[in-house]
Coordinates of C-alpha atoms in Angstrom, one line a residue:
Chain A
X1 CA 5.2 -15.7 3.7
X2 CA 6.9 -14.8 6.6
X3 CA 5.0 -13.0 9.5
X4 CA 7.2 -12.1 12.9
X5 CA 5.5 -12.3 16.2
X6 CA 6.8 -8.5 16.9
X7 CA 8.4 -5.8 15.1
X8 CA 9.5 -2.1 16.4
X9 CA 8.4 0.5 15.1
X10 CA 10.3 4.0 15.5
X11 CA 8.6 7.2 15.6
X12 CA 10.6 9.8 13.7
X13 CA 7.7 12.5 13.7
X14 CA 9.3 15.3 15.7
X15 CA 12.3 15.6 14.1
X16 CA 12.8 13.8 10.3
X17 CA 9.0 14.6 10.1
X18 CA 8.7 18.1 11.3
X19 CA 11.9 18.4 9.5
X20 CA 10.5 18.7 6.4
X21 CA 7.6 20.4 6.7
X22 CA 7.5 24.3 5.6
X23 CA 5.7 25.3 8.6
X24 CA 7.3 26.1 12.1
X25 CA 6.4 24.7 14.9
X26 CA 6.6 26.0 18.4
X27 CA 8.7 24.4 20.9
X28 CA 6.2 24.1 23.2
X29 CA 4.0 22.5 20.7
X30 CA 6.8 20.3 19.7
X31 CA 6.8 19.4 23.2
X32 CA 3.3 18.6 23.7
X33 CA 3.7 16.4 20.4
X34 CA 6.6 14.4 22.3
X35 CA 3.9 13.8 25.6
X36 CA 1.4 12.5 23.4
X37 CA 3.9 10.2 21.6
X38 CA 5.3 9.1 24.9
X39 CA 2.5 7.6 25.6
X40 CA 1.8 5.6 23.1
X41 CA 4.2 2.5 23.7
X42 CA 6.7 3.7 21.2
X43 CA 9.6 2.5 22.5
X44 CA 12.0 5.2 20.9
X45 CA 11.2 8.8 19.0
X46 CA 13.6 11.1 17.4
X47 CA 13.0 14.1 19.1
X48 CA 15.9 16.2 18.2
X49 CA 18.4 17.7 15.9
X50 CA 21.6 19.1 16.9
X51 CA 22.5 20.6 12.8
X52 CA 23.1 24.3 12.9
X53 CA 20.5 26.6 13.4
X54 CA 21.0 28.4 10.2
X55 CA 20.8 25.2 8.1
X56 CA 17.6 23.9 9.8
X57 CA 15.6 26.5 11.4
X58 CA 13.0 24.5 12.7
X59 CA 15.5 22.5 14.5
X60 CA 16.5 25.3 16.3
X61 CA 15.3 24.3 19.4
X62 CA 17.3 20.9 20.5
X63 CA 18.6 22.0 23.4
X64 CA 15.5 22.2 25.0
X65 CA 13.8 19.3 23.2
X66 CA 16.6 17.0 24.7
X67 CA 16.0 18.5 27.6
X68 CA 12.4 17.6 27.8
X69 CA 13.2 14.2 26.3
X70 CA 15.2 13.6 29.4
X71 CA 12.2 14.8 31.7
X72 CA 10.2 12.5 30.5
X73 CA 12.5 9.8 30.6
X74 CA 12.3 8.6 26.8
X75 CA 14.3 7.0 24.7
X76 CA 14.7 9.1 22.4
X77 CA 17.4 9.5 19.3
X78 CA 19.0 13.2 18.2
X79 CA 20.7 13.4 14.9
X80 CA 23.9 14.8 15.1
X81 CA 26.1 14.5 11.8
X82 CA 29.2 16.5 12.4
X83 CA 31.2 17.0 15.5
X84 CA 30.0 20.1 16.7
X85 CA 26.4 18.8 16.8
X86 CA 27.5 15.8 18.7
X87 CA 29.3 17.6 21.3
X88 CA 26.1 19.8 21.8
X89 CA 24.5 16.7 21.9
X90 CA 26.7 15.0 24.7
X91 CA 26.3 18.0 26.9
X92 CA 22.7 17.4 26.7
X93 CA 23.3 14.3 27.7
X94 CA 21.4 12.8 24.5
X95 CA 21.2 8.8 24.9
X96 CA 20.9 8.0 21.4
X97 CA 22.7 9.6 18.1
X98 CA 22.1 9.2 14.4
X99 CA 23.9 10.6 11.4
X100 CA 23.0 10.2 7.9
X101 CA 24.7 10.0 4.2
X102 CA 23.0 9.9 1.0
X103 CA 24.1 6.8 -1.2
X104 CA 24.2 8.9 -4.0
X105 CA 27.2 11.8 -5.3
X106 CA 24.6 14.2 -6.0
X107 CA 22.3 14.0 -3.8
X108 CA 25.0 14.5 -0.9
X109 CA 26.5 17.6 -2.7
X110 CA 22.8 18.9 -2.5
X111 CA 21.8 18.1 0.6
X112 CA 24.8 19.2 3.0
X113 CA 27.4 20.8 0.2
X114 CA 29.7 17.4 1.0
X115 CA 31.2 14.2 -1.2
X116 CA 29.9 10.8 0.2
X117 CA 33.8 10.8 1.0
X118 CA 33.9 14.0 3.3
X119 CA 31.1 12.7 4.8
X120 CA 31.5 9.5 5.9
X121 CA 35.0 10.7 7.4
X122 CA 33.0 13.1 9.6
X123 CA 30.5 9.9 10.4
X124 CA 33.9 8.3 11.4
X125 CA 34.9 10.7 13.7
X126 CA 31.4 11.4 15.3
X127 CA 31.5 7.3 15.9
X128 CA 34.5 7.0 17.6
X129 CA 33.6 9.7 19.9
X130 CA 29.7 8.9 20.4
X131 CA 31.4 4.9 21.1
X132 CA 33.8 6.2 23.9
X133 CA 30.8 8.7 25.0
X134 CA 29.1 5.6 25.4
X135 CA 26.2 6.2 23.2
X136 CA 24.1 4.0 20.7
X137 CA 24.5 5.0 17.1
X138 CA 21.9 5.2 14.1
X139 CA 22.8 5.7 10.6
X140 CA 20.7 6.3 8.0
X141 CA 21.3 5.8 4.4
X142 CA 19.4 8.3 2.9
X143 CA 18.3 7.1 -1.4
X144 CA 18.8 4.0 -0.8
X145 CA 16.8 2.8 -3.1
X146 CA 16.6 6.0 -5.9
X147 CA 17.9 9.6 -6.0
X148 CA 15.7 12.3 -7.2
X149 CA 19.0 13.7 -8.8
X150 CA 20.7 10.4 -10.3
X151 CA 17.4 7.7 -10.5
X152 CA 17.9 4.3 -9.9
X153 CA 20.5 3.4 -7.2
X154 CA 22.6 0.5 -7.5
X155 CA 23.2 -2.0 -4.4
X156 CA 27.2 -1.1 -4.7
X157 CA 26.2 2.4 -4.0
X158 CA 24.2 1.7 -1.1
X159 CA 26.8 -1.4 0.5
X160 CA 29.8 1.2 0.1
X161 CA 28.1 3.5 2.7
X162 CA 26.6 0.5 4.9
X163 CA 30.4 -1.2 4.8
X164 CA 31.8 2.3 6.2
X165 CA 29.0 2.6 9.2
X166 CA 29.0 -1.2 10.3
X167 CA 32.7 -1.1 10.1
X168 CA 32.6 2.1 12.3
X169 CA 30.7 0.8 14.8
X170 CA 27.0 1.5 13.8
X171 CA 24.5 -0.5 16.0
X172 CA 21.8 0.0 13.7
X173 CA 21.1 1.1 10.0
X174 CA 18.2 2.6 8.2
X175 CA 18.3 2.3 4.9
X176 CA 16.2 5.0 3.4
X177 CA 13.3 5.1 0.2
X178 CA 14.0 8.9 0.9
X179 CA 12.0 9.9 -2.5
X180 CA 9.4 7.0 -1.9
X181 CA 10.2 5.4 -5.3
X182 CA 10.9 1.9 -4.2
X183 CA 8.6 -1.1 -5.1
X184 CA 8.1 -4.4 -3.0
X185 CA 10.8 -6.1 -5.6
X186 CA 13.9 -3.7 -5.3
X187 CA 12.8 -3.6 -1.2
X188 CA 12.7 -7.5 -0.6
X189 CA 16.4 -7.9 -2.7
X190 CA 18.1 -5.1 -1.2
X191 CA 17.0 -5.8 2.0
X192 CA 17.9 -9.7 1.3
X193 CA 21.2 -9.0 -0.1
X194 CA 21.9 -6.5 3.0
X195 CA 21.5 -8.9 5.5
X196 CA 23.4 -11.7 3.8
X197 CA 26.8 -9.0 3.1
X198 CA 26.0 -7.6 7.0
X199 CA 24.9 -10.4 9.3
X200 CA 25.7 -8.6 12.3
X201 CA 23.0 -5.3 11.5
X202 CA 20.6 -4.6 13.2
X203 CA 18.7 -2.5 10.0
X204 CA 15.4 -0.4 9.9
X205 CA 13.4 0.5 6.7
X206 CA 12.3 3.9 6.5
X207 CA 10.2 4.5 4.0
X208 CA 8.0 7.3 2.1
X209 CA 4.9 6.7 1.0
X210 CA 4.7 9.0 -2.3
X211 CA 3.3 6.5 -4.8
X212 CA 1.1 4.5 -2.1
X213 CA 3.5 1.6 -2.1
X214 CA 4.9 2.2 1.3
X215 CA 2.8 -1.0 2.9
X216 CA 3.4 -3.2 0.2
X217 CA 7.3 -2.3 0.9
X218 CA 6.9 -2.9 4.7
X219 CA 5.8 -6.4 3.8
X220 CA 8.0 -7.3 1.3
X221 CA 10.9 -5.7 4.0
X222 CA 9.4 -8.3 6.3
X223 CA 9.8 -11.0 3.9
X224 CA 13.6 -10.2 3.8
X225 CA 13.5 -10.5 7.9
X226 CA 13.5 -6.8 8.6
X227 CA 11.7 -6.3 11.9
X228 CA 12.5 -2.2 12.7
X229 CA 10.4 0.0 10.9
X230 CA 10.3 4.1 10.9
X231 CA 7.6 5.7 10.6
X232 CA 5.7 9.5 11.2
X233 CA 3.1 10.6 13.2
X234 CA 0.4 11.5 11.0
X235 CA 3.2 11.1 8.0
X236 CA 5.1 14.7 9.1
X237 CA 7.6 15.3 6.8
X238 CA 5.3 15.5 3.2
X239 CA 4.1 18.1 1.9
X240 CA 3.9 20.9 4.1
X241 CA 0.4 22.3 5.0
X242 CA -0.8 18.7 4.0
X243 CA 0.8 16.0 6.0
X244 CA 1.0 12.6 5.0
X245 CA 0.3 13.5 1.5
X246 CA 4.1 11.9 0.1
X247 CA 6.3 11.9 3.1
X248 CA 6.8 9.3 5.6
X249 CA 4.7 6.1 6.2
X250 CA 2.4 7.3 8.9
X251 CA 2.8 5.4 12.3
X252 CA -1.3 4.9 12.7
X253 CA -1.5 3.4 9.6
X254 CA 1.9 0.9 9.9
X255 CA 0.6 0.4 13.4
X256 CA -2.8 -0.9 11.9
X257 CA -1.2 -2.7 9.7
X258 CA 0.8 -4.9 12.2
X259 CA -2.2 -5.0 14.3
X260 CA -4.5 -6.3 11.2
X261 CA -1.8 -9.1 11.0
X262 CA -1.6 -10.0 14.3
X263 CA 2.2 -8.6 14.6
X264 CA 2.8 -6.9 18.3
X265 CA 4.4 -3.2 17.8
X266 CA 3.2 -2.5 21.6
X267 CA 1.4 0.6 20.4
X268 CA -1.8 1.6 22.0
X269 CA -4.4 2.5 18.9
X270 CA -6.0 5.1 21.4
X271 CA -3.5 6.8 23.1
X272 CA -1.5 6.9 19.1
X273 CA -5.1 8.4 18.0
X274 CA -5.0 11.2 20.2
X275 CA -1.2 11.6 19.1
X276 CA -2.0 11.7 15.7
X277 CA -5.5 14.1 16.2
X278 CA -2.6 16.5 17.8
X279 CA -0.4 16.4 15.1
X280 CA -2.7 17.3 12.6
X281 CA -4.0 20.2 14.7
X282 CA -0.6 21.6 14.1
X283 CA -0.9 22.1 10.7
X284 CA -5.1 23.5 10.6
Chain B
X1 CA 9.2 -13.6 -2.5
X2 CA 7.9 -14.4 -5.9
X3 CA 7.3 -12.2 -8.4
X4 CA 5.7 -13.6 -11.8
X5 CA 6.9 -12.9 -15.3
X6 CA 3.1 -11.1 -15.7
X7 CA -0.3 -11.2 -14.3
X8 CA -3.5 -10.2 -16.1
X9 CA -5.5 -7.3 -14.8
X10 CA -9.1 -7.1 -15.5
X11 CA -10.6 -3.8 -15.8
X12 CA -14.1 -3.5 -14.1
X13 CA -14.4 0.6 -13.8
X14 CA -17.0 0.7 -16.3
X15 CA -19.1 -1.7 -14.6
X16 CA -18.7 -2.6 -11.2
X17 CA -16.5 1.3 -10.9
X18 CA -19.2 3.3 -12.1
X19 CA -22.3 0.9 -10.5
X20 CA -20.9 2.5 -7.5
X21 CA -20.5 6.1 -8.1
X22 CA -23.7 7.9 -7.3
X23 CA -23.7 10.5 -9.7
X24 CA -25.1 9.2 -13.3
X25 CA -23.1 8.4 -16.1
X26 CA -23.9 9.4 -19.8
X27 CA -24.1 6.1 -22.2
X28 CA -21.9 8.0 -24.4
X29 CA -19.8 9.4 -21.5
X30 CA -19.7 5.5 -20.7
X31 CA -18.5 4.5 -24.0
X32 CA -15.9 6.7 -24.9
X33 CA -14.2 5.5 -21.5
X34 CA -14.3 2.2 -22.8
X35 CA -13.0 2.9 -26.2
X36 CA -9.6 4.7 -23.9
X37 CA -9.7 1.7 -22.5
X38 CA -9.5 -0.6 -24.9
X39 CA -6.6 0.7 -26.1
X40 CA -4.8 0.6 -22.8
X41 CA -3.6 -3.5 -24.1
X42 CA -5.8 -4.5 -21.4
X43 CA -7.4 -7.6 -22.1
X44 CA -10.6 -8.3 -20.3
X45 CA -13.2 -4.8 -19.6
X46 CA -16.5 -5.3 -17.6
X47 CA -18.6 -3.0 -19.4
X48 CA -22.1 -3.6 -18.9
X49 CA -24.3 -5.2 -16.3
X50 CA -27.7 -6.6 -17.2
X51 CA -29.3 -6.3 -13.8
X52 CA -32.7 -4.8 -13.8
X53 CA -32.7 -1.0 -14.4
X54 CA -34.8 -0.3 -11.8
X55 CA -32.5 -1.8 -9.1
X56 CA -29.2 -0.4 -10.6
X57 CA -30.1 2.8 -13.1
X58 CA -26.3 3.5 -13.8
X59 CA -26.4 0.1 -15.8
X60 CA -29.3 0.8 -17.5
X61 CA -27.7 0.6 -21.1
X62 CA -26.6 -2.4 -20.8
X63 CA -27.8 -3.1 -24.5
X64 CA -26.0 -0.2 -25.8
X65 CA -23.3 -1.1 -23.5
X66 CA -22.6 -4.6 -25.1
X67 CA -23.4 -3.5 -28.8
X68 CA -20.7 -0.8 -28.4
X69 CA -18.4 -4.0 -26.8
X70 CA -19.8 -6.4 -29.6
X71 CA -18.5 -3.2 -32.0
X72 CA -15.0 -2.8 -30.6
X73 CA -14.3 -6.4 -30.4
X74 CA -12.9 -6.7 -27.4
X75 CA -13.6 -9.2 -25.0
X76 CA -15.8 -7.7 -22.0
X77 CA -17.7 -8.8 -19.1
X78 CA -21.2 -8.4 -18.2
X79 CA -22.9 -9.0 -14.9
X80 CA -25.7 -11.2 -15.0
X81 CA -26.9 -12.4 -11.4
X82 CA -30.0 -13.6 -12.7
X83 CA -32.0 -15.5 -15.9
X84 CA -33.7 -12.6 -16.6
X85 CA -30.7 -11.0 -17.1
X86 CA -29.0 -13.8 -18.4
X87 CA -31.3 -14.3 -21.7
X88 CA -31.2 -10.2 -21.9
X89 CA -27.4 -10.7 -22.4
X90 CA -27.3 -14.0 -24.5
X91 CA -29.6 -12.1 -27.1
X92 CA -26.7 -9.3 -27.0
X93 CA -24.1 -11.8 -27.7
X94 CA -22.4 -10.9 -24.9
X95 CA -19.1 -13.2 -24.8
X96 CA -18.5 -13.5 -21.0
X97 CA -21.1 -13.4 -18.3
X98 CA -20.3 -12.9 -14.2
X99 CA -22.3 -13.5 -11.3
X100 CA -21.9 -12.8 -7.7
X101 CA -22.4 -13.8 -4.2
X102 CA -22.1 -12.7 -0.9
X103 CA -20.3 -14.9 1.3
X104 CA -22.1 -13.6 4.5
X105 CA -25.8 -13.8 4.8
X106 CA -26.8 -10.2 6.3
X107 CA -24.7 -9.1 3.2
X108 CA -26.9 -11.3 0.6
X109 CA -29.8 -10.3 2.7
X110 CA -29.2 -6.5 2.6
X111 CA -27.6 -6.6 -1.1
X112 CA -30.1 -8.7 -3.6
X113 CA -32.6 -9.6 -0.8
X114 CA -31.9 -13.1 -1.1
X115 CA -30.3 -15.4 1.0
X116 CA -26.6 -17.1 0.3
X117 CA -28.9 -20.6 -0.9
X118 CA -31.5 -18.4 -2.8
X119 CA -28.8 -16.8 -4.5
X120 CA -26.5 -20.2 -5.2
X121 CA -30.0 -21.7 -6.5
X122 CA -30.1 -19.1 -8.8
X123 CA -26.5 -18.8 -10.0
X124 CA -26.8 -22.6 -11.3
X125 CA -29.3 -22.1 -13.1
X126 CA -27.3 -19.2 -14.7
X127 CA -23.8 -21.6 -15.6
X128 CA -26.1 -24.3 -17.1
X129 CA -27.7 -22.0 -19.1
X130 CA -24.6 -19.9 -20.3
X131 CA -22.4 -23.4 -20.3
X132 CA -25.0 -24.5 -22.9
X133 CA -24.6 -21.2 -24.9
X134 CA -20.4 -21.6 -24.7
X135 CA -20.3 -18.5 -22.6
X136 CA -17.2 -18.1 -20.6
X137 CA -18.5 -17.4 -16.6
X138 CA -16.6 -15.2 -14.1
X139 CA -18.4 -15.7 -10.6
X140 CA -17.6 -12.9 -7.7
X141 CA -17.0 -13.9 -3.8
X142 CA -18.5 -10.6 -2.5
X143 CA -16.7 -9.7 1.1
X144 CA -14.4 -12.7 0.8
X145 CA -12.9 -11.3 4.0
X146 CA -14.6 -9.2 6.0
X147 CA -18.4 -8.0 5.9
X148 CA -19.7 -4.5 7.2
X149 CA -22.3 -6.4 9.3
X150 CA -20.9 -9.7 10.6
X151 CA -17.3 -8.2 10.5
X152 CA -14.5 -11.3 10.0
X153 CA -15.7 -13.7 7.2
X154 CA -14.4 -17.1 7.7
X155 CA -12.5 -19.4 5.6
X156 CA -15.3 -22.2 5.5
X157 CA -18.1 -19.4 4.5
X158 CA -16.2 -18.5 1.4
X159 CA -15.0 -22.1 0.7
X160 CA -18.7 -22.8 0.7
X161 CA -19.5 -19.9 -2.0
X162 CA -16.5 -21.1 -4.1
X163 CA -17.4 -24.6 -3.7
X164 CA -20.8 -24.3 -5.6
X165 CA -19.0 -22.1 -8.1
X166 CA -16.6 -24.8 -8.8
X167 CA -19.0 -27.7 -9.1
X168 CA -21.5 -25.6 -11.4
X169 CA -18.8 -24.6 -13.5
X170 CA -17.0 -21.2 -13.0
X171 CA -14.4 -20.8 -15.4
X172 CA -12.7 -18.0 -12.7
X173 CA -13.7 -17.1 -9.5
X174 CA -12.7 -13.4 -8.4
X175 CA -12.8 -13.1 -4.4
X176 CA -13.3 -9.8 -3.0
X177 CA -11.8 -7.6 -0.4
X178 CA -15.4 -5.1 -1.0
X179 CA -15.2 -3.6 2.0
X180 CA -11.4 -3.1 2.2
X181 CA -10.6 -4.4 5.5
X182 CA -8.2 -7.0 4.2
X183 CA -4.7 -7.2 5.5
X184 CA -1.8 -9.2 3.6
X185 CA -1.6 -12.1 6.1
X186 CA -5.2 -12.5 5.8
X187 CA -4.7 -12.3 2.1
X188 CA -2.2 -14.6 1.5
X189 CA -3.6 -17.6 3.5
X190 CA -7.2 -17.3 2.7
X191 CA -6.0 -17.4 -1.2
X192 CA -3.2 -20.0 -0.3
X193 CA -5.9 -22.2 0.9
X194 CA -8.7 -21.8 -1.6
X195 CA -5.6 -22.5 -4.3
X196 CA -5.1 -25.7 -2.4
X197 CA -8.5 -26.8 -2.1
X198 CA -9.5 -25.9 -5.8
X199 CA -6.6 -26.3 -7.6
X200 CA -8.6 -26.3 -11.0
X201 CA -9.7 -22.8 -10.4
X202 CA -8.4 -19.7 -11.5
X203 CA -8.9 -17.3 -8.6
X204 CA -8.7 -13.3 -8.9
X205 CA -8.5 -11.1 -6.3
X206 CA -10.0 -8.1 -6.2
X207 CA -9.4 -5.6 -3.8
X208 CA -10.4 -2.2 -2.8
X209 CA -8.2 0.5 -1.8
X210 CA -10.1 1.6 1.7
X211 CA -7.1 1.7 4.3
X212 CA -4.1 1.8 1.6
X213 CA -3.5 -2.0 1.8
X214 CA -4.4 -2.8 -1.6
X215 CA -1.0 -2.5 -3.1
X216 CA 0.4 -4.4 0.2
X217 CA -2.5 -7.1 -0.3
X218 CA -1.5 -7.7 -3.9
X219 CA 2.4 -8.6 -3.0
X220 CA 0.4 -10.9 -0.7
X221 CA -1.7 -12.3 -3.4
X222 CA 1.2 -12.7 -5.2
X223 CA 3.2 -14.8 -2.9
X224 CA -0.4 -17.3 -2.7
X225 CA 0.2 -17.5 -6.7
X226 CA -2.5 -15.7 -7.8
X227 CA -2.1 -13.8 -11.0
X228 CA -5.3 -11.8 -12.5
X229 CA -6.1 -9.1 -10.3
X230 CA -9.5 -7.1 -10.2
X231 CA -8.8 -3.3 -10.7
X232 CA -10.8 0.3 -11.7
X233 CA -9.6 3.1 -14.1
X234 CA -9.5 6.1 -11.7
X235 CA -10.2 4.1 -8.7
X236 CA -13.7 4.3 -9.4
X237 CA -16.2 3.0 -7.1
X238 CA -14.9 4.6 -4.4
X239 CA -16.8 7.7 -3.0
X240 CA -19.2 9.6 -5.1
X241 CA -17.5 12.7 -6.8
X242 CA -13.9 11.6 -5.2
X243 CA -12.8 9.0 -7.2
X244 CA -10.2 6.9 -5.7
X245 CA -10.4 8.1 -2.0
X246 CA -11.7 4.3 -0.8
X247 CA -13.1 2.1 -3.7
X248 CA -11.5 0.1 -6.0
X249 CA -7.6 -0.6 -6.2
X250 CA -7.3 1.8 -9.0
X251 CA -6.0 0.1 -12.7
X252 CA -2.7 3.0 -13.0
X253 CA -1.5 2.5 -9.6
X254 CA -1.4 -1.5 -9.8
X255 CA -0.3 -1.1 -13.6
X256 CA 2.8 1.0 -12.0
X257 CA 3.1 -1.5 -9.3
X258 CA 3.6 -4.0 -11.7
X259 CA 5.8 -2.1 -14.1
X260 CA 8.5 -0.9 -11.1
X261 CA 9.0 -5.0 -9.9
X262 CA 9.2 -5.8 -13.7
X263 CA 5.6 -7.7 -14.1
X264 CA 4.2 -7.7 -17.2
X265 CA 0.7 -6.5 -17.8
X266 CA 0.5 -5.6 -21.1
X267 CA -0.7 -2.3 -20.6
X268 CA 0.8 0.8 -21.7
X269 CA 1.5 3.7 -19.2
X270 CA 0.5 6.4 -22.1
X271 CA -2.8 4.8 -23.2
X272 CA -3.4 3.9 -19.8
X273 CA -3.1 7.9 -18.5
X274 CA -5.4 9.1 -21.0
X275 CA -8.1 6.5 -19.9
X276 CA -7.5 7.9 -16.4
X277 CA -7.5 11.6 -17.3
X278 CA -11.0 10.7 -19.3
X279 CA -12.4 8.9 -16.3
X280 CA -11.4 11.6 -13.5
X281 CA -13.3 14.1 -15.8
X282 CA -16.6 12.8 -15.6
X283 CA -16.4 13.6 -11.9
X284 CA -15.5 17.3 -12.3

């Protein structure tokens, strides 16, 4: 088996965790969340979201989130699918944007009332401009394993978006187990095949942990050579009033487990403790 | 990676599950969970231990136990650390006998007050005795990895546990993760290892669920080439009245792992749900 000497690990609390949970959360607090996460050693957190307002309300508040994130003098990554949210985003001077298309018809119409077509054009366009803005691009393939809408996802589906973001200009790629119903198998071959069809990638494994399988996938991902993992401060982004119940793979526990192994994430266990303590607190 | 064609899992919820749930079990209560489970298609079921009432009262039917086993007719397990219990088990006609051993001292000490030699002398005694009535002999490794009082367990203290096993003729040797502080590098050298320096011995691992490695653990296990895995309806053995939260690796969630990277185990989903539903009901 293969064990790296380091991996990173990228926090994705604040924004594709709060995301999804019910409950809002004050800016301030959001804030506060950011400090504690800041100083932790993570080397990058997604802190903002620059959608409309009226399509994610608790992402209302990226102006001032970016804001802060420049304070403190982060890296830090703002998603920013469409135009208009990427030209919010370059006024606030954001160093880092990410978009994101599903791999699958259905779960694109769904989730933002657009074909895989429609939006990978609009990816194109926020590229180009994020590229000549200067700016380091994320994209995430969201199902990239399984669609809660179509099941099992094919590796066609998933290289047809990947082919249109590397091609683009995306510096990295996260492929998504959006409805955490990967296994170690489908993770290690995906990943495998990926990185033989896209040499040049950097990509990231994001994954849920909704039937417990989430660490057994971050292995296997590491078998494949995958060395950027996302993860959630105190899983954010499950079920809301219960985090880390079946959202994201919780940062203190993929930190633990890369500390168990002996794998340097250059997270402090302490200072992501308190973190995490204030994260829950949000939700009591 | 390497994934198997299958893998046997041996369920040991009735026995070593339920010895370590606080709140008592009815004999009938026991047996109906092992009729579920025997028609799950799993194989092997520890149903009975034949320890000494007084030290364990949850096993002590152990009689009943094995004549409901004997009944069935399918093939079980019981634990017999001892002579005593050994003749106890031999007069049941019990067809498989186990044994275990600590692989730290303070652990041996604390568990069966006897030390690691005490309890070797004693285990030989037991394989002569059961070799001479054709009984087939599982032997545990208790905290094959890590111990709650002397923390990291070395390679060379389990080698010397599985080396007695070995020469006093174990059929299988199970080595457990019993306090759950296992991690999959950990896991696949420590079992890489022992398969190279026992090569005539089948190995099991058996792992418990405490910080949400076991699923990781197993891919490890996996890529070491070991193939029989340890696991507990419900997760029992965990906390008292919560099953699941931090005991065993539970027997549906590996059974699923298994069935989503295309593994066969034999067992059936359906079966295998009731069996679970019946087991999380005696805790309600």
């Amino acid at each position: 088996m293969f064990f790296p000497k380091e991996v990173e690990i990228i926090e994705v609390g604040p924004r594709d965790g709060l995301q999804n949970e019910s409950m809002f959360v004050a800016t301030e607090k959001k804030k506060e969340l950011v400090k504690f996460l800041s100083k932790t050693g993570v080397r990058r957190i997604e802190t903002a979201s620059f959608v409309h307002p009226k399509a994610v309300p608790q992402m209302a508040d990226a102006v001032e989130m970016a804001a802060f994130s420049n304070e403190l003098g982060i890296e830090y990554i703002a998603l920013t699918p469409n135009m208009k949210a990427l030209g919010r985003a370059i006024e606030c001077k954001v160093p880092q944007i990410a978009v994101f298309v599903g791999a699958t018809e259905t779960f694109n119409q769904k989730n933002i009332r657009a074909s895989i077509e429609e939006s990978l054009a609009e990816c194109n366009l926020v590229f180009k401009k994020a590229k000549a803005c200067n700016l380091k691009i994320r994209a995430y393939v969201s199902m990239g394993f399984s669609c809660p809408y179509e099941g099992n996802v094919s590796y066609e589906q998933v290289k047809r978006v990947v082919e249109h973001f590397e091609k683009n200009g995306a510096d990295e790629i996260s492929v998504g187990d959006t409805n955490g119903q990967a296994n170690p198998r489908i993770v290690y071959e995906r990943f495998s095949r990926l990185k033989d069809d896209f040499p040049n990638i950097e990509f990231v494994a994001h994954f849920h942990d909704t039937n417990h399988f989430a660490y057994a996938n971050v292995v296997a991902a590491l078998q494949a050579g995958i060395s950027k993992f996302d993860s959630s401060i105190a899983g954010l982004g499950g079920c809301p009033f219960s985090p880390g119940a079946t959202g994201n793979v919780s940062t203190e526990g993929l930190v633990k487990l890369f500390d168990d192994m002996k794998i340097e994430t250059g997270i402090h266990q302490d200072a992501l403790h308190e973190a995490s303590q204030f994260a829950k607190s949000l939700f009591m």
